[in-house]
mmCIF file of C-alpha atoms in Angstrom:
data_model
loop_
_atom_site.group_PDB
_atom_site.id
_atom_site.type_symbol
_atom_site.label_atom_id
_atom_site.label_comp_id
_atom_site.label_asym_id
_atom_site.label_seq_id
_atom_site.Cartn_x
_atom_site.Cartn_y
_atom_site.Cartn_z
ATOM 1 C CA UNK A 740 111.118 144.467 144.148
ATOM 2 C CA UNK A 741 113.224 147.521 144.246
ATOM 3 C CA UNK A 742 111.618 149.883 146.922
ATOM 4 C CA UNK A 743 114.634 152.250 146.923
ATOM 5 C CA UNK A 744 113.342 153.526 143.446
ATOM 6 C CA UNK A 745 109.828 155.200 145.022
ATOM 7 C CA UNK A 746 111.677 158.337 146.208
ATOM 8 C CA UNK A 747 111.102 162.014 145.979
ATOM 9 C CA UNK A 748 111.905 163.978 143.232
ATOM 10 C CA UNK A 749 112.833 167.192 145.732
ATOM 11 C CA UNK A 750 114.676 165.286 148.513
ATOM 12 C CA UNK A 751 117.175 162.644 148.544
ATOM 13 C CA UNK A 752 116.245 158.831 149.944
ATOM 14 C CA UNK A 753 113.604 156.536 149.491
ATOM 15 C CA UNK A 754 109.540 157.728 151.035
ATOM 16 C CA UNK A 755 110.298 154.238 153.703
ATOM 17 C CA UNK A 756 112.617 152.388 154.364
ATOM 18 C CA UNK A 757 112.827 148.520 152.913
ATOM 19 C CA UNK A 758 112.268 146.699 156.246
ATOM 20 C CA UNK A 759 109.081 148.620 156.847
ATOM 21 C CA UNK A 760 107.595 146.447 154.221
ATOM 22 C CA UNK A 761 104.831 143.942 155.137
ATOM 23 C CA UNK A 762 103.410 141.891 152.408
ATOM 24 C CA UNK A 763 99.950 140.047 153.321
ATOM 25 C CA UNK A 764 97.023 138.207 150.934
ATOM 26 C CA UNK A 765 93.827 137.776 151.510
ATOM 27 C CA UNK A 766 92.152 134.155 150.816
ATOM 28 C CA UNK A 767 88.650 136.012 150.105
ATOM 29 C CA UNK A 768 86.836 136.052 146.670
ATOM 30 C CA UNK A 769 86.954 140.148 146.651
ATOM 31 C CA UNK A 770 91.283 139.835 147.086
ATOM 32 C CA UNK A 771 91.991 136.882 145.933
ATOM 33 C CA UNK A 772 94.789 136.789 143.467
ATOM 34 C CA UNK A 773 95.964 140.415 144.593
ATOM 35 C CA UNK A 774 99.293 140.879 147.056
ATOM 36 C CA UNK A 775 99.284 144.128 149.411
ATOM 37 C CA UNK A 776 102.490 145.873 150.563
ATOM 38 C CA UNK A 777 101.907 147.470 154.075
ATOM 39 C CA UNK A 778 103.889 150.215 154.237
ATOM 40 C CA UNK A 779 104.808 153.495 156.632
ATOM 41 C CA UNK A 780 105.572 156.668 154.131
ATOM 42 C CA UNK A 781 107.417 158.787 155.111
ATOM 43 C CA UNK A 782 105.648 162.132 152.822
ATOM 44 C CA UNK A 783 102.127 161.432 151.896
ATOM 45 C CA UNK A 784 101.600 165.326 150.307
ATOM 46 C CA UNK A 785 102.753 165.220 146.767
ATOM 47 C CA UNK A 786 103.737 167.819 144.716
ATOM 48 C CA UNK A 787 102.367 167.537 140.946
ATOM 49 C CA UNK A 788 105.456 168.243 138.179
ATOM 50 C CA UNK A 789 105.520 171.906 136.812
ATOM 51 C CA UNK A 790 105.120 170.004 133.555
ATOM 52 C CA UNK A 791 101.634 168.312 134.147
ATOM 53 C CA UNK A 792 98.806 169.469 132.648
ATOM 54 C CA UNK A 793 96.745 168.951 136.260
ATOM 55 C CA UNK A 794 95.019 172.007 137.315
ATOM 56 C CA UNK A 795 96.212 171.050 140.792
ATOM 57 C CA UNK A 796 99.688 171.231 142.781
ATOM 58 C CA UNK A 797 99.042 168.774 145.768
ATOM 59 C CA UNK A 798 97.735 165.179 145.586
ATOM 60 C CA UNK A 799 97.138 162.737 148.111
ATOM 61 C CA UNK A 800 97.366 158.926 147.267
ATOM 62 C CA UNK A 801 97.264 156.100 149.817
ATOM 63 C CA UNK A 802 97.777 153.205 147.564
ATOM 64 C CA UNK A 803 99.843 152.524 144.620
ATOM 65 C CA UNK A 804 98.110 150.229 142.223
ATOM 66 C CA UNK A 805 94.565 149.551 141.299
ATOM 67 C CA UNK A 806 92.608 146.362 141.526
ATOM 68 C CA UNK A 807 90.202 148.368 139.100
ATOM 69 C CA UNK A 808 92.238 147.112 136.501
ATOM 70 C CA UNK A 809 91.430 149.792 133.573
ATOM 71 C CA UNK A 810 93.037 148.363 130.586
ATOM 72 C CA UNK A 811 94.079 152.649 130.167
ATOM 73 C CA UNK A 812 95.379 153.780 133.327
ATOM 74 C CA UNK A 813 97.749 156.386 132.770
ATOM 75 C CA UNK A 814 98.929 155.685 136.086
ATOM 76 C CA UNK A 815 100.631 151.874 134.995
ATOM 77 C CA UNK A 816 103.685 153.948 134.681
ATOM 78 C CA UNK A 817 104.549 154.595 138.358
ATOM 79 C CA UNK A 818 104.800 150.580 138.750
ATOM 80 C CA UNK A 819 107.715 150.411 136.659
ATOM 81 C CA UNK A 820 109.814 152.355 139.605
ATOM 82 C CA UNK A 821 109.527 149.189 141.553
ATOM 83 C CA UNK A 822 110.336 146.774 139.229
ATOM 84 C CA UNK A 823 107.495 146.056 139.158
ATOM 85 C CA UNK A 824 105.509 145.289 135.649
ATOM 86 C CA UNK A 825 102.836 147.840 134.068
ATOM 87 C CA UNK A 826 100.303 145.381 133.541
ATOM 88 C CA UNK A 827 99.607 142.675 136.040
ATOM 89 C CA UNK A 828 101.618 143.709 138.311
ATOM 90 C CA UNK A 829 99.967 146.895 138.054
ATOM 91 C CA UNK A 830 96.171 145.045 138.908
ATOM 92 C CA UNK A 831 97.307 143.006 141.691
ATOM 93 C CA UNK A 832 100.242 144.417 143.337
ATOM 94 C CA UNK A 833 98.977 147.130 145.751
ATOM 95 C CA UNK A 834 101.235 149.011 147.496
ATOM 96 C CA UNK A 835 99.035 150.563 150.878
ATOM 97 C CA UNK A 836 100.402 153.709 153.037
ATOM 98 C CA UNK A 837 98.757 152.041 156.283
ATOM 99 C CA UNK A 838 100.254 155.810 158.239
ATOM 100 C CA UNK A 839 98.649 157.794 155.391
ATOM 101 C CA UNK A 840 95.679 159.463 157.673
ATOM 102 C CA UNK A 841 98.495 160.139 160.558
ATOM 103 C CA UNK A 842 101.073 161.506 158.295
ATOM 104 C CA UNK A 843 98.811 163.956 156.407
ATOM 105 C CA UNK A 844 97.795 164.667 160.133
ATOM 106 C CA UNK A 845 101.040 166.234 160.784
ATOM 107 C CA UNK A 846 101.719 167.706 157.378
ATOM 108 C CA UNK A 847 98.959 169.676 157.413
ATOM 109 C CA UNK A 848 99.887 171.357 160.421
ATOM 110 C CA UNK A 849 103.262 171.722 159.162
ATOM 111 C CA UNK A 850 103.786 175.911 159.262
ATOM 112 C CA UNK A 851 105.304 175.380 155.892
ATOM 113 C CA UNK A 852 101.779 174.796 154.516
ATOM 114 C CA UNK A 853 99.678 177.001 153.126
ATOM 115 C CA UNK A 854 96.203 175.408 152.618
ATOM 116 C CA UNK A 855 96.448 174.504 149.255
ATOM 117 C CA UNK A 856 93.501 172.448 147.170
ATOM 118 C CA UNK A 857 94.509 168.619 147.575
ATOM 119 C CA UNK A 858 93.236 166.142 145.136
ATOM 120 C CA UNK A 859 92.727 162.530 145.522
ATOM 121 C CA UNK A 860 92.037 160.057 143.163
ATOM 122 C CA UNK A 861 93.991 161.418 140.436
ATOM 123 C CA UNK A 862 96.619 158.836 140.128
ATOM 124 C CA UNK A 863 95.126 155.437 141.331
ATOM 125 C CA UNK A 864 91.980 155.138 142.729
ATOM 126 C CA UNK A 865 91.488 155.943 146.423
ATOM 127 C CA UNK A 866 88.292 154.496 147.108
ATOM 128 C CA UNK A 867 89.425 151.400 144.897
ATOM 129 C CA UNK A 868 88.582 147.440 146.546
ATOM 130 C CA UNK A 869 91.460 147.900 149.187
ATOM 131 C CA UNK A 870 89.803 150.938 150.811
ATOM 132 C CA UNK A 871 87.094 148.133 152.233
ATOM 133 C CA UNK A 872 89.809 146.434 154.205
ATOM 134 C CA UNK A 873 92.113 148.958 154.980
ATOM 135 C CA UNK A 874 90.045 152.330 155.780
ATOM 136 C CA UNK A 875 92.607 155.076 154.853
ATOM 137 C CA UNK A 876 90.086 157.485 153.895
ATOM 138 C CA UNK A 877 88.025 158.305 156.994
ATOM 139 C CA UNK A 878 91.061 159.396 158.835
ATOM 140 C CA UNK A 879 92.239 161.145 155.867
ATOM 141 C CA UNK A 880 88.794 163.165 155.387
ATOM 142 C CA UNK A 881 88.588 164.017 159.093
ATOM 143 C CA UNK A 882 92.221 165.555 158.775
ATOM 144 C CA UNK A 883 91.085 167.693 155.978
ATOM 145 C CA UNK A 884 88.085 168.720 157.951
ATOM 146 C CA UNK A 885 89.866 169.250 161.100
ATOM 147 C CA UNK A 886 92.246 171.679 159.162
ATOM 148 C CA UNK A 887 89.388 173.576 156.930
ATOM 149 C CA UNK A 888 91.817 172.248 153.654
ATOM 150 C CA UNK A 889 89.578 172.147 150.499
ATOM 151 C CA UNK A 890 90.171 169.138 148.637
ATOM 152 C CA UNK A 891 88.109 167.469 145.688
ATOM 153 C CA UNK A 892 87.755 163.355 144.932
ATOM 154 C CA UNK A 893 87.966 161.839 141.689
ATOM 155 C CA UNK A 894 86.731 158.092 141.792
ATOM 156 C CA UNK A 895 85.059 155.047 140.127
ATOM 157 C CA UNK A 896 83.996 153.542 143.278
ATOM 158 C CA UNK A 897 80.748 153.133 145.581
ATOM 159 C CA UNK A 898 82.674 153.052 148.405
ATOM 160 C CA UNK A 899 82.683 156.838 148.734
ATOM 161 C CA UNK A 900 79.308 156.537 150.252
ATOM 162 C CA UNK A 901 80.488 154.495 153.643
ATOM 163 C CA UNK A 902 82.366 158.201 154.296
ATOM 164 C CA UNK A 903 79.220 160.478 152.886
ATOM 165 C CA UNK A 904 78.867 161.716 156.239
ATOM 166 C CA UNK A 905 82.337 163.069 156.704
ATOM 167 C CA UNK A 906 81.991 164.275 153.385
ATOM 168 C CA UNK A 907 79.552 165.997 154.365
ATOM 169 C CA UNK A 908 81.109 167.695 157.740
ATOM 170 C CA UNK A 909 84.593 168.692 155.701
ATOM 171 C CA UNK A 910 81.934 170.773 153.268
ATOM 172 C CA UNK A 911 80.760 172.495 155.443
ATOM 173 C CA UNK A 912 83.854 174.390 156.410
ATOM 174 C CA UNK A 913 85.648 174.047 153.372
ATOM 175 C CA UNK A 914 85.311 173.820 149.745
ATOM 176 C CA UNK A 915 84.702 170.094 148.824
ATOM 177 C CA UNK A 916 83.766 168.591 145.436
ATOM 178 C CA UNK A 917 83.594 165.257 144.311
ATOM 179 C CA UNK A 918 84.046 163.873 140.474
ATOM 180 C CA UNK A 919 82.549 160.457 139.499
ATOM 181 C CA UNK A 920 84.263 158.931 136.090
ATOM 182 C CA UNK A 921 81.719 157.451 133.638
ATOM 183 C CA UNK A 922 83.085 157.111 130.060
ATOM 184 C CA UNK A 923 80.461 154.941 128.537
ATOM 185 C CA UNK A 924 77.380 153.038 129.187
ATOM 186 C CA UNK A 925 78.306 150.128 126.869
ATOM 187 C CA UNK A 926 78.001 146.668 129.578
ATOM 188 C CA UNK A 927 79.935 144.329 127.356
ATOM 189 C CA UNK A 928 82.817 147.367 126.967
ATOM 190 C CA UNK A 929 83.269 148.367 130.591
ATOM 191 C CA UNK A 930 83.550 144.606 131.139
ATOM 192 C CA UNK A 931 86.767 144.493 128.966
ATOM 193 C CA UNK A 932 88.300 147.874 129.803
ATOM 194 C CA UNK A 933 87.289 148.387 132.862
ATOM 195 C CA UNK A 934 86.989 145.038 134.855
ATOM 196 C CA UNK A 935 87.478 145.587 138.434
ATOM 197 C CA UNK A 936 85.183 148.600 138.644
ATOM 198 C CA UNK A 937 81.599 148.706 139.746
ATOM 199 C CA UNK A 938 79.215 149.411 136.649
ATOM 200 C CA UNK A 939 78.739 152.916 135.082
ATOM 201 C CA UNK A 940 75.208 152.683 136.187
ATOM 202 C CA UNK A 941 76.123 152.138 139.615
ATOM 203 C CA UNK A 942 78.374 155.412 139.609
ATOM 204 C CA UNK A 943 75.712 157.187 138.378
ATOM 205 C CA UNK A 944 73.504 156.078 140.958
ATOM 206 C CA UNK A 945 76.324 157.511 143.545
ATOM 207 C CA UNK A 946 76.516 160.891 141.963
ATOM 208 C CA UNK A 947 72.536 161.141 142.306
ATOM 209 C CA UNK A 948 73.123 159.873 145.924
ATOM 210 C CA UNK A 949 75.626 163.009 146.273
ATOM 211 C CA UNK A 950 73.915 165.879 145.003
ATOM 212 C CA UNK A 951 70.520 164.776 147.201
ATOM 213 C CA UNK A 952 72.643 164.742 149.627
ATOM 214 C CA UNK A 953 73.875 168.212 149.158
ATOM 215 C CA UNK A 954 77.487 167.188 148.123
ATOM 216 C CA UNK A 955 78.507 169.686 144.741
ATOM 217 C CA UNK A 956 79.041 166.474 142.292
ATOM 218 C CA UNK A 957 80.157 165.770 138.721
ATOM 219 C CA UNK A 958 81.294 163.598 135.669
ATOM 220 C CA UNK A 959 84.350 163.201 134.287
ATOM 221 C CA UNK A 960 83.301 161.530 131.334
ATOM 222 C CA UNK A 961 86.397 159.931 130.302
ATOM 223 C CA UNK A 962 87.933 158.147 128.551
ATOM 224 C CA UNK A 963 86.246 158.449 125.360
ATOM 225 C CA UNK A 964 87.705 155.484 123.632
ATOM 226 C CA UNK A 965 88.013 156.296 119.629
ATOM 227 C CA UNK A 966 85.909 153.862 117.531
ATOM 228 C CA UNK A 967 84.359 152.687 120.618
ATOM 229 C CA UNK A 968 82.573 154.822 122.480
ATOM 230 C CA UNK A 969 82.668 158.237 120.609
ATOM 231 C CA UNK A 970 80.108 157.694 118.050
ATOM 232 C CA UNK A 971 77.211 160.748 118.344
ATOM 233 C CA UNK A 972 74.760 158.004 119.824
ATOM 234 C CA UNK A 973 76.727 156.840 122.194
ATOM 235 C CA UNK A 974 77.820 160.639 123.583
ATOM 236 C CA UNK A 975 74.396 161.724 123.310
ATOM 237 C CA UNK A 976 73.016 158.270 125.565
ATOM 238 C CA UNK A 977 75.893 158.611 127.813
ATOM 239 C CA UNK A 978 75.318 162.515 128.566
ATOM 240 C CA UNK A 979 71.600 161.977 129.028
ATOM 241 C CA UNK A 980 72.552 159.500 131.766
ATOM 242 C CA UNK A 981 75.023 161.635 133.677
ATOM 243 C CA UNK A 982 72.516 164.394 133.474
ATOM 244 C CA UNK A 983 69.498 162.259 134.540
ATOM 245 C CA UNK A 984 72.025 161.345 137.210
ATOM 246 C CA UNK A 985 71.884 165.058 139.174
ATOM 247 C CA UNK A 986 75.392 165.727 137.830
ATOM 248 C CA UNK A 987 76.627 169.336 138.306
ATOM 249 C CA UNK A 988 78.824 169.150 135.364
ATOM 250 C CA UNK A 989 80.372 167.233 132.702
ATOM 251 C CA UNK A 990 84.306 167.268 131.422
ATOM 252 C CA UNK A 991 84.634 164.672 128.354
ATOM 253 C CA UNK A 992 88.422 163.258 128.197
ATOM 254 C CA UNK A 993 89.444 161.730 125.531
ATOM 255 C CA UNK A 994 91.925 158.394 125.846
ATOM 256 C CA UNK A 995 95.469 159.303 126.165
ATOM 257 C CA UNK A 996 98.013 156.734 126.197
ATOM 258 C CA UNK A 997 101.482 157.094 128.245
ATOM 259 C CA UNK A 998 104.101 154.841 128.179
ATOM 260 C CA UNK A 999 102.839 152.124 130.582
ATOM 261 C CA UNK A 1000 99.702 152.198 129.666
ATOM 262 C CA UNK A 1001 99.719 152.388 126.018
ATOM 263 C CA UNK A 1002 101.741 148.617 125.723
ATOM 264 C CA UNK A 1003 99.011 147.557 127.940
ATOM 265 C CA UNK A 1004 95.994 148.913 126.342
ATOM 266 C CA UNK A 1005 97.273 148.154 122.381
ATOM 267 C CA UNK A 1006 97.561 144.418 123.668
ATOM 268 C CA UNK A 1007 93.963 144.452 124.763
ATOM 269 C CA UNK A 1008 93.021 145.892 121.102
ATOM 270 C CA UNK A 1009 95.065 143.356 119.660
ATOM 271 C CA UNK A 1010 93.082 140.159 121.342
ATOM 272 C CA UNK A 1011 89.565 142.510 121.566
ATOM 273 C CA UNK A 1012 89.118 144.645 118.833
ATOM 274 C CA UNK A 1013 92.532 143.935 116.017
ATOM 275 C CA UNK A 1014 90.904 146.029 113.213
ATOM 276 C CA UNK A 1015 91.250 148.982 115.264
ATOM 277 C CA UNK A 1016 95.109 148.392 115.835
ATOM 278 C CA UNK A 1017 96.194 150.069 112.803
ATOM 279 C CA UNK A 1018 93.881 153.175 113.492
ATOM 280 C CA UNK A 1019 95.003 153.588 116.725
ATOM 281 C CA UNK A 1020 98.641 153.775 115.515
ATOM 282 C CA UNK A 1021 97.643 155.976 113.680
ATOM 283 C CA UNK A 1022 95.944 158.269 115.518
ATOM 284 C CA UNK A 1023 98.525 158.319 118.149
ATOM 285 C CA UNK A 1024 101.845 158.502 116.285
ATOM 286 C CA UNK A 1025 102.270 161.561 117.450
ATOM 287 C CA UNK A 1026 102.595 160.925 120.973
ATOM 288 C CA UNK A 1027 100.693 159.729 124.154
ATOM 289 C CA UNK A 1028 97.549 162.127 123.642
ATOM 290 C CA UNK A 1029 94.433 162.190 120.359
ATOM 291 C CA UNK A 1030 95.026 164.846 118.186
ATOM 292 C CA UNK A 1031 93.687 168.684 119.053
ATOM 293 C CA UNK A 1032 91.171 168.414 116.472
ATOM 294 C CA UNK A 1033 89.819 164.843 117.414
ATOM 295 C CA UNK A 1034 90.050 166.440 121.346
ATOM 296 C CA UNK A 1035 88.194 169.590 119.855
ATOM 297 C CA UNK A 1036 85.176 167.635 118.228
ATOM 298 C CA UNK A 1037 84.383 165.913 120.994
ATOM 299 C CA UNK A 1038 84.245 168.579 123.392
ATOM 300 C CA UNK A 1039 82.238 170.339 121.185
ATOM 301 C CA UNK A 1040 79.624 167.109 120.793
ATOM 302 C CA UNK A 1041 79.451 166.635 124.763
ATOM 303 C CA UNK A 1042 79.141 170.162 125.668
ATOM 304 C CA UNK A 1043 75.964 170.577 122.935
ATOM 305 C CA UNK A 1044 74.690 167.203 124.430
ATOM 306 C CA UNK A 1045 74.977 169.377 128.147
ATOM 307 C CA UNK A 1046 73.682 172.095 126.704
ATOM 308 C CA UNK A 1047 70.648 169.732 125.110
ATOM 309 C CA UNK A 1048 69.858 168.159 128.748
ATOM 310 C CA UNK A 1049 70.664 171.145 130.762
ATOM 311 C CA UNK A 1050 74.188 170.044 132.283
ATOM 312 C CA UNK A 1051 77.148 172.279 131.752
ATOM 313 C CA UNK A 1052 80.596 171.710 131.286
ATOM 314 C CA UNK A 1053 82.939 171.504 134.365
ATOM 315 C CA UNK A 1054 84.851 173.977 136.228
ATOM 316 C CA UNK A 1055 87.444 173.994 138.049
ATOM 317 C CA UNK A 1056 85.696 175.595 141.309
ATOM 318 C CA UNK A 1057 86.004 177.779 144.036
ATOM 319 C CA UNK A 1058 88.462 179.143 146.249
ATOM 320 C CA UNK A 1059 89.711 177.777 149.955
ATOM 321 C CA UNK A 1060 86.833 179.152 152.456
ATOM 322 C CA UNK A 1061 88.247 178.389 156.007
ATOM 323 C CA UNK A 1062 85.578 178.064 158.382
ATOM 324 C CA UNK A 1063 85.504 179.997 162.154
ATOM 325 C CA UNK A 1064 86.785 177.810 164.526
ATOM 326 C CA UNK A 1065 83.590 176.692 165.908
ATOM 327 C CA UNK A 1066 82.206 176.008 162.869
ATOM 328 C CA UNK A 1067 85.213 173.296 162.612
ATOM 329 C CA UNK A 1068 83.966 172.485 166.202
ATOM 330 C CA UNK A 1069 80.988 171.922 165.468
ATOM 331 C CA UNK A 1070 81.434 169.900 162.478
ATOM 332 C CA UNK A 1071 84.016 167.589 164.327
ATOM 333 C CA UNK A 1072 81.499 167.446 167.159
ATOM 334 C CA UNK A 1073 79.170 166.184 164.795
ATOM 335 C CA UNK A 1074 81.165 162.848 163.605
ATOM 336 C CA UNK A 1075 80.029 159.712 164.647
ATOM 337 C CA UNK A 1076 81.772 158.345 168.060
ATOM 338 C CA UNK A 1077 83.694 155.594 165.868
ATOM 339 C CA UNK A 1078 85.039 158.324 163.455
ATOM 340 C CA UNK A 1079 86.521 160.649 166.211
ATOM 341 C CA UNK A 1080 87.394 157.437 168.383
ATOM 342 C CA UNK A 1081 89.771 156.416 165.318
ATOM 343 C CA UNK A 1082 90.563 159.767 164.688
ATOM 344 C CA UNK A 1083 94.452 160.722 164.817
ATOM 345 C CA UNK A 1084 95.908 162.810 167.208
ATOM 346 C CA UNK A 1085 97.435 165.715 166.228
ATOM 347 C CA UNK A 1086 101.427 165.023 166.564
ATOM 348 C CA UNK A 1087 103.372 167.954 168.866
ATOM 349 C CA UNK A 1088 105.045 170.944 167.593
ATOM 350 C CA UNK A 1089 108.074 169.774 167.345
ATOM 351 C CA UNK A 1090 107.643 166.627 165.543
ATOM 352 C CA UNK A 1091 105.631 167.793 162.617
ATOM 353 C CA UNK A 1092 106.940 167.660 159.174
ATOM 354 C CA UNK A 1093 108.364 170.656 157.224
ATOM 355 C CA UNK A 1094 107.212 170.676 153.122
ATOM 356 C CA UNK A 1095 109.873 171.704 151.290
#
């Protein structure tokens, strides 16, 4: 495995150094068959590309890989910088930033910062199977919290809910959202495509669980999958869901397929579904994305589905709101003992890290 090839794009050198690599399994049905890399980054606040289409410029991501194991992830790419395969590799080898909550500690009190919106979730999953053993995100949310930094989630996973009450706290003095990503009700399909995840139904169930719980929440109904999940009766069941569901708002995405993921995902068509092959080919000769008019018509049929059930379409929300410093008081106050016990401390002046 080449680690040297995970560096930065804006300074030289790799984000940690090759004997700061431990590599553990786990002989337990949940990790079983899946390898984890224990690192120590050295940067854990990413700056998106100029070129991306994200309507975001920071990220956060404390693992690399996804046992979720979405035949689609656009995200297979970033394996292939290790040398490590887009596929399997991809599912099982999990590279975990154990310094993650620590490090964005310290970044975010870099004076270099300005408070920017940080997304998670938008790569690999944060909240995927690993975040049960590991527990990046707890320290991670309480750092945001701490330093009033709106941030949103984007996830597949249940898990969320073990950290709804830091959720919770970091809303209150910041702006906070959360995005749950349901594509498709179809059992027998998310079983194929999407066969590490927990069920759409049970991400539905942990949107409704958000908004009762006061946490702004919505769908990010994606992918659509051409041919097999973007028929009017299956938009129109899935978008009655999500709305039954308490969800804020809904953003249909329709597949696109990157190098990476696209060898991956046309071998799954090939053994699944091989009379598609030749229409997917087709309708993505021109590159990694659906074309604008395919995009267009599905928008169109989801957001008149909305409409129908009284959900609109997304947004990209609100502006940083920093709270008074004893509002942040009294939200931190408010954590439970274990949270603030395992809480980072804030690294001196003199040590912090400097964004460039």
């Amino acid at each position: 495995m080449r680690w040297d090839q995970l560096s930065r794009e804006d300074a030289a050198g790799a984000l940690f150094g090759t004997d700061a690599v431990t590599t553990r399994t786990f002989d337990t049905p949940e990790f079983r068959g899946i390898t984890f890399h224990e690192i120590r980054a050295r940067s854990i606040l990413n700056r998106v590309p100029g070129a991306s289409r994200m309507p975001f410029e920071w990220t956060v991501n404390p693992y690399r890989g996804c046992s979720h194991a979405c035949v689609y992830c656009f995200a297979r790419k970033t394996h292939s910088y290790l040398d490590l395969d887009t596929g399997q590799d991809f599912d099982t080898q999990i590279v975990v930033k154990t310094n993650a909550a620590e490090l964005l500690r310290r970044e975010l009190a870099a004076p270099r910062w300005q408070g920017d919106h940080v997304a998670m979730g938008t790569n690999v999953d944060c909240y995927q199977r690993a975040e049960g053993r590991y527990r990046l995100m707890p320290g991670i949310l309480a750092a945001l919290r701490d330093h009033g930094n709106p941030f949103s989630i984007l996830t597949k996973g249940s898990l969320i809910l073990r950290d709804l009450e830091l959720v919770r706290q970091a809303a209150r003095v910041t702006d906070v959202s959360i995005a749950l990503s349901v594509g498709f009700l179809d059992g027998e399909l998310w079983r194929s495509v999407e066969p590490g995840t927990p069920s759409p139904q049970t991400r539905l169930a942990v949107c409704r669980t958000l908004t009762e719980n006061g946490i702004a929440s919505g769908v990010l109904m994606a992918p659509v999958l051409p041919f097999l999940s973007d028929s009017p009766e299956q938009l129109r069941a899935t978008v009655r869901a999500i709305a039954e569901a308490g969800a804020g708002s809904i953003t249909p995405l329709v597949l696109h397929l990157r190098p990476g993921a696209r060898e991956w995902y046309m071998a799954w068509l090939a053994r699944n579904h091989p009379h598609l092959v030749r229409r997917y080919e087709t309708m993505y000769a021109g590159g990694s994305y659906a074309p604008k008019w395919y995009q267009r018509q599905i928008t169109r049929q989801v957001h008149e589905f909305a409409a129908e059930f009284g959900c609109g379409p997304g947004g990209r929300g609100t502006s940083r709101r920093l709270a008074a410093p004893d509002e942040q008081e009294a939200a931190a106050a408010e954590a439970p003992e274990a949270v603030r016990a395992a809480a980072p401390v804030p690294a001196p002046a003199d040590t912090q890290l400097t964004l460039m």
